[in-house]
Each structure stands twice: as C-alpha cells, then as structure tokens.
Coordinates of N, CA and C in Angstrom, one line a residue:
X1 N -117.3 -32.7 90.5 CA -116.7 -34.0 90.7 C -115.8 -34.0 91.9
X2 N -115.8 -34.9 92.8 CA -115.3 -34.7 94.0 C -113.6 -35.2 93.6
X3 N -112.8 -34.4 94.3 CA -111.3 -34.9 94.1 C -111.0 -35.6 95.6
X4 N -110.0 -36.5 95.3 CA -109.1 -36.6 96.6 C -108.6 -35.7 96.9
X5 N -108.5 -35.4 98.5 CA -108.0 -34.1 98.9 C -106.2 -34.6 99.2
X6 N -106.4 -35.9 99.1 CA -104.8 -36.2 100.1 C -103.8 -36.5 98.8
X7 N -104.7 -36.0 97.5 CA -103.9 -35.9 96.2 C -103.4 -34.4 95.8
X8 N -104.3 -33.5 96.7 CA -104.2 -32.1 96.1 C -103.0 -31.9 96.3
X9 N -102.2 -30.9 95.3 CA -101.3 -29.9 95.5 C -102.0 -28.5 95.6
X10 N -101.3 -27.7 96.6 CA -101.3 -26.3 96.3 C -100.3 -25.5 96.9
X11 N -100.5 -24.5 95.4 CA -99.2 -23.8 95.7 C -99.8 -22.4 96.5
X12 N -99.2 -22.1 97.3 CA -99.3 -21.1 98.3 C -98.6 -19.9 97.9
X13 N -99.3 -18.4 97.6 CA -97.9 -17.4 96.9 C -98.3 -16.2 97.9
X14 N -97.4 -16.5 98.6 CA -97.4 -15.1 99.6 C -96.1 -15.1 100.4
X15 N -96.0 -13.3 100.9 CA -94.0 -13.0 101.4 C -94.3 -12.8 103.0
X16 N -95.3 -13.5 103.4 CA -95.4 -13.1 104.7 C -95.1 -14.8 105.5
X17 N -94.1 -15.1 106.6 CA -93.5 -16.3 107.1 C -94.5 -16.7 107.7
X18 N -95.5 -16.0 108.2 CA -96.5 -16.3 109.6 C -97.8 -16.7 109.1
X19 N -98.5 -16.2 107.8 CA -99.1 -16.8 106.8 C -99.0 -17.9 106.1
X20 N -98.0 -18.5 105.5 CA -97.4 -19.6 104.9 C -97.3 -20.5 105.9
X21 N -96.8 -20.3 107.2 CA -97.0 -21.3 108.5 C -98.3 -21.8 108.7
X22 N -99.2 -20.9 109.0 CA -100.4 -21.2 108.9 C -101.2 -22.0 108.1
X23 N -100.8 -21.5 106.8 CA -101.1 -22.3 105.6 C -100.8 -23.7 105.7
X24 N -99.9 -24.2 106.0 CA -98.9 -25.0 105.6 C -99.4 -25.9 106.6
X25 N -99.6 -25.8 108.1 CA -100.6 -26.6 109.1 C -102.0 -26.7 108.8
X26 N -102.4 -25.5 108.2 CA -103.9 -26.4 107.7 C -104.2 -27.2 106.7
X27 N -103.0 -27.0 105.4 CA -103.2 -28.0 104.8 C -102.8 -29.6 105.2
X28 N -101.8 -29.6 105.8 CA -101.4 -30.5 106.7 C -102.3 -30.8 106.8
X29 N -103.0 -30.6 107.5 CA -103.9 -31.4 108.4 C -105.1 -31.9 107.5
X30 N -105.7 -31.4 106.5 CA -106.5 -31.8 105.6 C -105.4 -33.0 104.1
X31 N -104.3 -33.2 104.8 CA -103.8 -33.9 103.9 C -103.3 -33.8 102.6
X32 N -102.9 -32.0 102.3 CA -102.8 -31.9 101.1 C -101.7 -31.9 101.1
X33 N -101.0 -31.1 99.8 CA -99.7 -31.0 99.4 C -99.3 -29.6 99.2
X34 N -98.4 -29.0 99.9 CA -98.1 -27.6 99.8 C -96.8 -27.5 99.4
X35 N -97.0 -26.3 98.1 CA -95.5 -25.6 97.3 C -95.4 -23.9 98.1
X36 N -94.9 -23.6 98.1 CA -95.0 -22.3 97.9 C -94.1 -21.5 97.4
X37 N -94.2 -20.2 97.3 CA -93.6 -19.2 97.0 C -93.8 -17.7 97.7
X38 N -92.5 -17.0 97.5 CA -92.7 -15.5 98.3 C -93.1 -14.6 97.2
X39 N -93.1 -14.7 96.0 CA -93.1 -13.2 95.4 C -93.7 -13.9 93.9
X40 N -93.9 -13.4 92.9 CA -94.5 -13.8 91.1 C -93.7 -14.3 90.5
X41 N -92.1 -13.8 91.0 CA -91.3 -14.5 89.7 C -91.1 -15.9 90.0
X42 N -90.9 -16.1 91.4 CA -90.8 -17.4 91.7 C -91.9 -18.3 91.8
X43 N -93.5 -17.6 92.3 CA -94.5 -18.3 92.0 C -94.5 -18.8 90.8
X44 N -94.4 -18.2 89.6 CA -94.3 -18.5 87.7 C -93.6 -19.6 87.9
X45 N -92.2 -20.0 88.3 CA -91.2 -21.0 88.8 C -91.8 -22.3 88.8
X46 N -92.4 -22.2 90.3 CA -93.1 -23.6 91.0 C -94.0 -23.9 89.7
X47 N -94.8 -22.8 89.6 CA -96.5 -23.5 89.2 C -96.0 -24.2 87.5
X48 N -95.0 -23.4 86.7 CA -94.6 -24.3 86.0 C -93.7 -25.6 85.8
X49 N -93.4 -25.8 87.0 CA -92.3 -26.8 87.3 C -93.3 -27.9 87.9
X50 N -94.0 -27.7 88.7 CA -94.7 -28.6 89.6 C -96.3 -29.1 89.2
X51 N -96.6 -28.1 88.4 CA -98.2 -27.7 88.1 C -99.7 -28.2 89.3
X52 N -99.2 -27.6 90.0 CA -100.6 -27.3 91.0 C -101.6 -27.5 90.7
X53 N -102.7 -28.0 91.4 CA -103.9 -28.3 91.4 C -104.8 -27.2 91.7
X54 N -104.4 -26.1 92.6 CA -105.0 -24.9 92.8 C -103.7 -24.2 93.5
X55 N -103.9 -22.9 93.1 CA -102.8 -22.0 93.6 C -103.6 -21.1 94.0
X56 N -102.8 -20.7 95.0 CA -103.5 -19.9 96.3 C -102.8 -18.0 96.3
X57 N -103.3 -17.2 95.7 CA -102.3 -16.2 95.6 C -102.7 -15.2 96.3
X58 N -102.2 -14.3 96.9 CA -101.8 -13.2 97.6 C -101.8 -11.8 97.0
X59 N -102.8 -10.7 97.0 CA -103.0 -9.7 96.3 C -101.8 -8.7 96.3
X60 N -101.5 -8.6 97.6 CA -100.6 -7.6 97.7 C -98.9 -8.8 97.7
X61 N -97.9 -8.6 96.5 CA -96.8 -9.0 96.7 C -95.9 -7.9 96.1
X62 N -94.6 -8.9 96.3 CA -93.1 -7.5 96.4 C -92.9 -7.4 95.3
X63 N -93.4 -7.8 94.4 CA -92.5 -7.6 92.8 C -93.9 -7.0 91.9
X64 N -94.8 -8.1 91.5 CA -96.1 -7.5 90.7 C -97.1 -7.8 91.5
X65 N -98.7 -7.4 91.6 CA -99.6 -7.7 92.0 C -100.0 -9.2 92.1
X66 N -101.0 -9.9 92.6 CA -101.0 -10.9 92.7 C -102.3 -10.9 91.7
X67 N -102.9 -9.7 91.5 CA -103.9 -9.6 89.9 C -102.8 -10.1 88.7
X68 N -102.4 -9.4 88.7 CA -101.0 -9.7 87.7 C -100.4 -10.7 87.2
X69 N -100.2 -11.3 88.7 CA -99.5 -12.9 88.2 C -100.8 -13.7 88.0
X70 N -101.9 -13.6 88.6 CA -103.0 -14.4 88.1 C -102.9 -14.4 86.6
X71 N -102.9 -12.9 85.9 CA -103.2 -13.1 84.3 C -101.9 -13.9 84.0
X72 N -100.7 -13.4 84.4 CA -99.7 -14.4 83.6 C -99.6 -16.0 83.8
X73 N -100.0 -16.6 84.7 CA -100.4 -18.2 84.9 C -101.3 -18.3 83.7
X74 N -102.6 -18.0 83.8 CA -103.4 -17.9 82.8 C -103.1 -18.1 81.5
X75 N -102.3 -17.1 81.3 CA -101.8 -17.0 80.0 C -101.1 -18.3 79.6
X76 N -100.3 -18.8 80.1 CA -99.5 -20.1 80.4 C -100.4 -21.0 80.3
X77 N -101.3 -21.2 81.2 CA -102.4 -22.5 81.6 C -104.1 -21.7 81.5
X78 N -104.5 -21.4 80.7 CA -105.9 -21.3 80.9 C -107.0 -21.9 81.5
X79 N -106.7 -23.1 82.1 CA -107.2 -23.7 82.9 C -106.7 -23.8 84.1
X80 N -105.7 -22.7 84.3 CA -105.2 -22.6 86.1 C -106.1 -22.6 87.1
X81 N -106.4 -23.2 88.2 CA -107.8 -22.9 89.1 C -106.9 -22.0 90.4
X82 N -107.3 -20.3 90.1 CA -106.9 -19.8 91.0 C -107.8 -19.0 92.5
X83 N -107.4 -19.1 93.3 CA -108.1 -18.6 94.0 C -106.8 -17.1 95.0
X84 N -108.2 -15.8 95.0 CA -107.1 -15.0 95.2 C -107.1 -15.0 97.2
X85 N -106.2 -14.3 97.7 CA -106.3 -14.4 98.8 C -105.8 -12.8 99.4
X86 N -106.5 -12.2 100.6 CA -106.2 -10.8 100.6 C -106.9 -10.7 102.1
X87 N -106.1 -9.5 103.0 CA -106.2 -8.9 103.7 C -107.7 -8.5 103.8
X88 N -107.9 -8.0 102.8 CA -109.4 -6.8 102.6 C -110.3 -7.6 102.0
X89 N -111.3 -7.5 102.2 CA -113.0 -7.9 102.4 C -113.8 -6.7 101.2
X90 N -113.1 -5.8 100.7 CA -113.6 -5.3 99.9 C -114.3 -5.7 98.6
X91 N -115.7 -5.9 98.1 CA -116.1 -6.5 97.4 C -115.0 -6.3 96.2
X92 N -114.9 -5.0 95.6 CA -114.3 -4.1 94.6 C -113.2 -5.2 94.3
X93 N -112.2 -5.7 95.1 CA -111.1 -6.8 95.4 C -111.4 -7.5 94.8
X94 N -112.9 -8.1 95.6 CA -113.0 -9.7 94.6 C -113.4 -9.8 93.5
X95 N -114.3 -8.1 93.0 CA -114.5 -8.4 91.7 C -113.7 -8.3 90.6
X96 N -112.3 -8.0 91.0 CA -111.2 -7.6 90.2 C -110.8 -8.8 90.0
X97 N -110.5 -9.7 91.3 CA -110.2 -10.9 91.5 C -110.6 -11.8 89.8
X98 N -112.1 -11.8 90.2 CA -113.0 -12.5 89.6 C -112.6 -12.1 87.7
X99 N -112.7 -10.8 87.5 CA -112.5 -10.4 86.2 C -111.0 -10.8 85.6
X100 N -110.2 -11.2 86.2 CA -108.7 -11.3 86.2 C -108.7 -12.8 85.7
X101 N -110.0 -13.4 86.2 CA -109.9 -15.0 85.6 C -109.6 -15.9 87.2
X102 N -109.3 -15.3 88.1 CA -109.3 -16.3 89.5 C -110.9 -17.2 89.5
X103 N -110.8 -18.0 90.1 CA -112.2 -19.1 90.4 C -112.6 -18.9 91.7
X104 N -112.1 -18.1 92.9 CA -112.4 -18.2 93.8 C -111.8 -16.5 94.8
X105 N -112.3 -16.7 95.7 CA -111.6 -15.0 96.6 C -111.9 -15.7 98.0
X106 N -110.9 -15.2 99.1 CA -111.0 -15.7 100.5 C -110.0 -14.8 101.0
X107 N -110.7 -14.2 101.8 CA -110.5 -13.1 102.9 C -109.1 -13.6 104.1
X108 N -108.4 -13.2 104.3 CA -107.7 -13.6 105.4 C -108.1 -13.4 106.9
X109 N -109.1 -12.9 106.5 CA -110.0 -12.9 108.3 C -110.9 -13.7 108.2
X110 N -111.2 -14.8 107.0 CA -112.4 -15.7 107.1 C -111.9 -16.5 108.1
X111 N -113.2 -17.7 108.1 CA -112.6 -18.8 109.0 C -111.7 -19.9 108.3
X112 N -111.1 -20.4 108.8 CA -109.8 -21.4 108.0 C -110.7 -22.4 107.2
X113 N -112.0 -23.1 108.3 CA -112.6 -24.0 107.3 C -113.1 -23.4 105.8
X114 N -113.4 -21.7 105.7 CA -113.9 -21.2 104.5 C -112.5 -21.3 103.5
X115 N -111.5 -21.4 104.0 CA -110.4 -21.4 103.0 C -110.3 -22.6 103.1
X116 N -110.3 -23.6 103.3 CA -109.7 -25.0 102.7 C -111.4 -25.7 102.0
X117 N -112.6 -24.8 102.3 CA -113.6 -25.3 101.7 C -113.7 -24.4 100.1
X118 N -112.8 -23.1 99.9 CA -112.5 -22.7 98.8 C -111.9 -23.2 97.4
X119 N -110.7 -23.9 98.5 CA -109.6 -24.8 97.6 C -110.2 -26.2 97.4
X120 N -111.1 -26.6 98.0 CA -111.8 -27.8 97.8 C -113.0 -27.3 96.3
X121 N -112.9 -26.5 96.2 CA -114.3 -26.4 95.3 C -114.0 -25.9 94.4
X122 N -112.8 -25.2 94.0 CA -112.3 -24.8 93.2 C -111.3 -25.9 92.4
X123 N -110.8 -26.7 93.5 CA -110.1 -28.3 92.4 C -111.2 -28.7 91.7
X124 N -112.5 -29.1 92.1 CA -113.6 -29.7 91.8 C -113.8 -28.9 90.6
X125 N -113.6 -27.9 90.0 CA -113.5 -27.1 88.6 C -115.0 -26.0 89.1
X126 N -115.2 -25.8 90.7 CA -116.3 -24.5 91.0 C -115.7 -23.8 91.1
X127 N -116.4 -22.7 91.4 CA -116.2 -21.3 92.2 C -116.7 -21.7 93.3
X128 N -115.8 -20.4 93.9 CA -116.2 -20.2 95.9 C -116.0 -18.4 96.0
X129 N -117.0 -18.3 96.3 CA -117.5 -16.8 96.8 C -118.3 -17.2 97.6
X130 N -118.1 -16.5 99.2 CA -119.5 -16.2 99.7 C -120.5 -15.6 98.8
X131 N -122.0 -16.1 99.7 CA -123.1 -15.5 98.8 C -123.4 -14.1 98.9
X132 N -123.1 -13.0 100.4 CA -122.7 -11.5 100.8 C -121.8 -11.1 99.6
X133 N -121.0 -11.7 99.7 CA -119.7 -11.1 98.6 C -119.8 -10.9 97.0
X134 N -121.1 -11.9 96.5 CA -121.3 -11.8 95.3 C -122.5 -10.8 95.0
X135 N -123.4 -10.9 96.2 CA -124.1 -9.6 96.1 C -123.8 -8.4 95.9
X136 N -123.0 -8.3 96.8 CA -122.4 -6.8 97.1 C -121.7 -6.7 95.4
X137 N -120.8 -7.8 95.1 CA -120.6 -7.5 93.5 C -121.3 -7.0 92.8
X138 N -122.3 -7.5 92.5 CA -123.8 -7.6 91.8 C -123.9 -6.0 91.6
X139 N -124.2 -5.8 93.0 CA -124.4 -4.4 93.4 C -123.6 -3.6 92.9
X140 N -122.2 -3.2 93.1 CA -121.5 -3.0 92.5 C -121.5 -2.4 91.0
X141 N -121.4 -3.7 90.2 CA -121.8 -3.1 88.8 C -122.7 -3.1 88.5
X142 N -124.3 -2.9 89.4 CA -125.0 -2.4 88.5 C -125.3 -0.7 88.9
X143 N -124.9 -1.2 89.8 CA -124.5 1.1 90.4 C -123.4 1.7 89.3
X144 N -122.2 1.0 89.0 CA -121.6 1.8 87.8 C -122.2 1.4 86.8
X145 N -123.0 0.8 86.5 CA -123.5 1.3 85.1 C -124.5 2.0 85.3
X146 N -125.0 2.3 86.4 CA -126.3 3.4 86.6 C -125.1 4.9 86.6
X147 N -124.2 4.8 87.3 CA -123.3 6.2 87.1 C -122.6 6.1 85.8
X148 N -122.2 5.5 85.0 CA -121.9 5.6 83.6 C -123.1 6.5 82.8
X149 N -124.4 5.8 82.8 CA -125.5 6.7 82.0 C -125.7 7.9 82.7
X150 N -125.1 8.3 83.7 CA -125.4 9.7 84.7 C -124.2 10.9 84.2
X151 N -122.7 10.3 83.5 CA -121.8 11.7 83.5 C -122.2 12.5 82.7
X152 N -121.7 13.6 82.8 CA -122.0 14.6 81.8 C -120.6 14.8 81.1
X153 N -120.7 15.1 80.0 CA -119.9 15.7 79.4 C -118.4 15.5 79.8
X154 N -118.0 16.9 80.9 CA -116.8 17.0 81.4 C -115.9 16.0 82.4
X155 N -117.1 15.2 82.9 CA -116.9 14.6 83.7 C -116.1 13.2 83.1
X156 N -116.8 12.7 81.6 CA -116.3 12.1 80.8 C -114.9 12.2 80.2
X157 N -114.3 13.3 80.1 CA -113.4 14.0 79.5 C -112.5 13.2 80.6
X158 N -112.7 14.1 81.8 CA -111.8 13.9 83.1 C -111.9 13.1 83.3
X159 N -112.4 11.9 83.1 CA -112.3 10.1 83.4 C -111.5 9.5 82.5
X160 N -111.7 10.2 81.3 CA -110.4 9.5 80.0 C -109.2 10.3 80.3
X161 N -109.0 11.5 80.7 CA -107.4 12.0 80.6 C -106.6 11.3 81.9
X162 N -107.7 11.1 83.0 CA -107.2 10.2 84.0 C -106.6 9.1 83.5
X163 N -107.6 8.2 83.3 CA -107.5 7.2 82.9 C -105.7 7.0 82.4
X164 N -105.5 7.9 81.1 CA -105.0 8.7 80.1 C -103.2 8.4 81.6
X165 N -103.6 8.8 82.9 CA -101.9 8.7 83.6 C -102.1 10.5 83.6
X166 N -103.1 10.9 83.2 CA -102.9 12.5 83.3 C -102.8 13.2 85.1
X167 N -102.1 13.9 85.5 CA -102.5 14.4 86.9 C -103.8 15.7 86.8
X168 N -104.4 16.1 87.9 CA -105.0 17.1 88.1 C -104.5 18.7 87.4
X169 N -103.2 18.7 87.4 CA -103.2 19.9 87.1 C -103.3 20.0 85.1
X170 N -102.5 18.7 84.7 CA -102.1 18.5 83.4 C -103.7 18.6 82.7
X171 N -104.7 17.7 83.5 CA -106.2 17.7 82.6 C -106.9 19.1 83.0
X172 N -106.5 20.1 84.0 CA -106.9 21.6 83.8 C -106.3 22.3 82.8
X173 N -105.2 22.2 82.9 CA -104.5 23.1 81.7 C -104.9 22.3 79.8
X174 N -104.8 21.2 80.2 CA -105.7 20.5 78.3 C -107.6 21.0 78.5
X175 N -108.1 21.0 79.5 CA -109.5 21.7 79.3 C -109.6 22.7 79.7
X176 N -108.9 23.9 79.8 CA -108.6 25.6 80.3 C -110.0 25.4 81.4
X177 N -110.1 24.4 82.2 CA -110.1 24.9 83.5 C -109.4 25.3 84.6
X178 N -110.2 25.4 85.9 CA -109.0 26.3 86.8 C -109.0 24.6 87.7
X179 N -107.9 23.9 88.4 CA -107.3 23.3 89.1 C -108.8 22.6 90.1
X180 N -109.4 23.8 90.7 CA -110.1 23.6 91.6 C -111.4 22.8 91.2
X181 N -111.9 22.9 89.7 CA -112.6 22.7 89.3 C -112.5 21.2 88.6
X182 N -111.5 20.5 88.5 CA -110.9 19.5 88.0 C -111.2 18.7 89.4
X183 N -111.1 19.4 90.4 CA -110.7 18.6 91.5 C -112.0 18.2 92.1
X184 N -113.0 19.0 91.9 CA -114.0 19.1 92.5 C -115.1 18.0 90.8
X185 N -114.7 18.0 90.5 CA -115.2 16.8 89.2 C -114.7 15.5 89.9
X186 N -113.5 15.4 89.8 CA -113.0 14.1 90.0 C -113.7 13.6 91.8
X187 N -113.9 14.5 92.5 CA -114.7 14.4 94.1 C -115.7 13.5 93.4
X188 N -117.0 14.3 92.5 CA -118.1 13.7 92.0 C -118.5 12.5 91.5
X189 N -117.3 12.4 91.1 CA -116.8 11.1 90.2 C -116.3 10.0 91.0
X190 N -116.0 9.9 92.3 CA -115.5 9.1 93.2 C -116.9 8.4 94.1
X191 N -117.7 10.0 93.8 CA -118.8 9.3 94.5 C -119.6 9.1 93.9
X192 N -120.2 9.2 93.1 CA -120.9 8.2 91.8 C -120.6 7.2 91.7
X193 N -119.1 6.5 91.3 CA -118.6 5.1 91.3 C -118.3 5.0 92.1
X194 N -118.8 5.7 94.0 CA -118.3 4.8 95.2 C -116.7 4.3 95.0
X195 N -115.8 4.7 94.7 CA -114.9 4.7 94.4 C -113.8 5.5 95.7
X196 N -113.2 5.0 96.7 CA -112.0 5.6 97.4 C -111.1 6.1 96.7
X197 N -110.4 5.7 96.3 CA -109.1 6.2 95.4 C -109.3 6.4 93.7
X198 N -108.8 7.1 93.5 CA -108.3 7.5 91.7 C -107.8 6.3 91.2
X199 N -107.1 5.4 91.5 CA -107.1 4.2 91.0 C -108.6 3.4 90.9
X200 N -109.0 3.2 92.1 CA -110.5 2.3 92.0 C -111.2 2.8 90.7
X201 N -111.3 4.3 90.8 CA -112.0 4.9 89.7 C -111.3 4.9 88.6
X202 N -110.2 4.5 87.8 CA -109.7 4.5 86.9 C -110.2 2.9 86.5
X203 N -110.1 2.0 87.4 CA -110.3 0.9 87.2 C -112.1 0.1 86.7
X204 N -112.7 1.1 87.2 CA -114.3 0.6 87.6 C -114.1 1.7 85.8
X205 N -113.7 2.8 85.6 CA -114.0 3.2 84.1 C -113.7 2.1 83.1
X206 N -112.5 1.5 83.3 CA -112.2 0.4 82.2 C -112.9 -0.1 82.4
X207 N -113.2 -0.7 83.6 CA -114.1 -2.5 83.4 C -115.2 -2.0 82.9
X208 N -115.7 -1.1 83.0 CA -117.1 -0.5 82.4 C -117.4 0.2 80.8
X209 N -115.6 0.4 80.4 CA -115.5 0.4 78.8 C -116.1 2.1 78.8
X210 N -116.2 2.6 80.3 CA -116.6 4.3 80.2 C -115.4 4.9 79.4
X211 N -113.9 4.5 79.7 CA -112.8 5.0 78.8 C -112.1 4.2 77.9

C-alpha cells in the first residue's frame, strides 16, 4: 500500500553528528519527518513518545547493540517497522538483523537513494534487502546446516562450553585436553561455519539450535 512520504516520520538512532546530518538532509528533501536519537535509552524515549513510522537503527551504539534495542521496541510494539543500518556489508549482519525481527538492512556505503527506497518500503509494511544480500544469506544458512550435520563429537562439546562463556583454557581442563588441542578444534569450527570471530560462531550455533 503506498504511504505519503511527506507524512512519514522516522526516527534516526545513531551517536555519530555527521551521519544524522546526512540523514536529516535526505530526508528533508524527500519530505519526511525526522526524530532522532544518539544511544537505546533515549531511542526507547522518542519511539515511545512519538511513535515512528519507521525507525532507522544503527548496529554499533554506546550503551546496548542496535540488535538489542531492535528486540526491546519489539517487545513494546510488535509491529515496529525497523530497518537496521551499519557500517558492514556483511551478510552474517543482515542476517542477524533480519532474525532480531528488523524489516529491512542498508549498508552505510549504499547509495542514499537505496536508503530512502528502504524506508519507503518498509512503511508500506515490505521488506528491503538487496537481492546479493539475500542470497549470500540463503547461502549462509544452508552451509551451517551442512556444517552442523558435519561435527564430530568433540567439536560439539567445544561449541556448547563456548557457547557456555567458557574460555579455551577452562573447556581443556573440563575435557582433559591439552590447550593446544582446544584451540586447534575451535580453528575448525570457525571454518566450517565461515565464522571470523568466536562470537560469529557462538552466534551461527544458537541460530542453528547446534547448542
């Protein structure tokens, strides 16, 4: 259903002045209405005081994640239409994004028209994902479920004591291995679930219900 755009509100949640400026001239110029906020506590503030038409949130902020504050709107309004907004182009991002309950993902290096054609589509009660971006998702989980049916045993173990907040040394000494051998599992395990960091991979085990 097409909205008036010169009715939209949106609330803007990001701690950066030079971003928010930006923001704040493109909507301008498309005729919307801009709230914003720098950080979650005060985003929660606006979006309950003003109630937005789409809120625009920022992955990385100073207080909680901008995954974070997406579930707590949510929680409040289940029909929040959020779209997340981020530095990184990493599919892994959007699909976090996406599982978190956001309607939409937009890169801070897209083109400006892909962000105000986000927030356009997402008032309309769609989604906006590039079609690359959803692929690469796609892709994504169906490679961790191909490495879920692939661990063995120990490797299982050492994905739940992770999971678990455990460090490297703590899950050697609970499975009387040696250090090196913990370490050289968890290597395996990063690359199986294409996973950079110990977090990614703690994350891609939950969404996958591996722990």
């Amino acid at each position: 259903m097409a909205v008036d755009l010169s009715r939209l509100k949106v609330l803007i949640v990001d701690d950066h002045p030079i971003v928010l400026s930006g923001c704040r001239a493109l909507l301008a110029e498309a005729s919307m209405t801009m709230l914003e906020a720098r950080d979650a506590a005060s985003a929660q503030e606006v979006y309950a005081s003003s109630s937005p038409d789409v809120a625009v949130v920022d992955i990385n902020l100073p207080d909680v994640s901008g995954f974070e504050l997406a579930r707590r709107i949510l929680v409040r309004d289940p029909a929040a239409r959020i779209v997340m907004f981020s530095m990184n182009d990493d599919p892994m991002f959007a699909a976090q994004a996406i599982e978190c309950g956001a309607k939409g993902y937009v890169s801070k290096s897209d083109d400006p028209s892909t962000f105000l054609s986000a927030i356009q589509q997402v008032a309309e009660g769609g989604h906006s994902l590039p079609t690359e971006m959803a692929q690469k998702i796609a892709f994504l989980r169906i490679g961790a479920g191909e490495a879920a049916a692939s661990l063995t045993g120990r490797e299982r173990e050492v994905l739940r004591l992770l999971a678990k907040g455990k460090s490297m040394s703590e899950i050697a000494a609970l499975i009387n291995v040696s250090y090196k051998t913990v370490a050289t599992t968890c290597a395996s395990l990063r690359s199986k679930f294409n996973a950079r960091t110990p977090m990614q991979l703690i994350r891609i085990a939950v969404e996958q219900k591996i722990v």
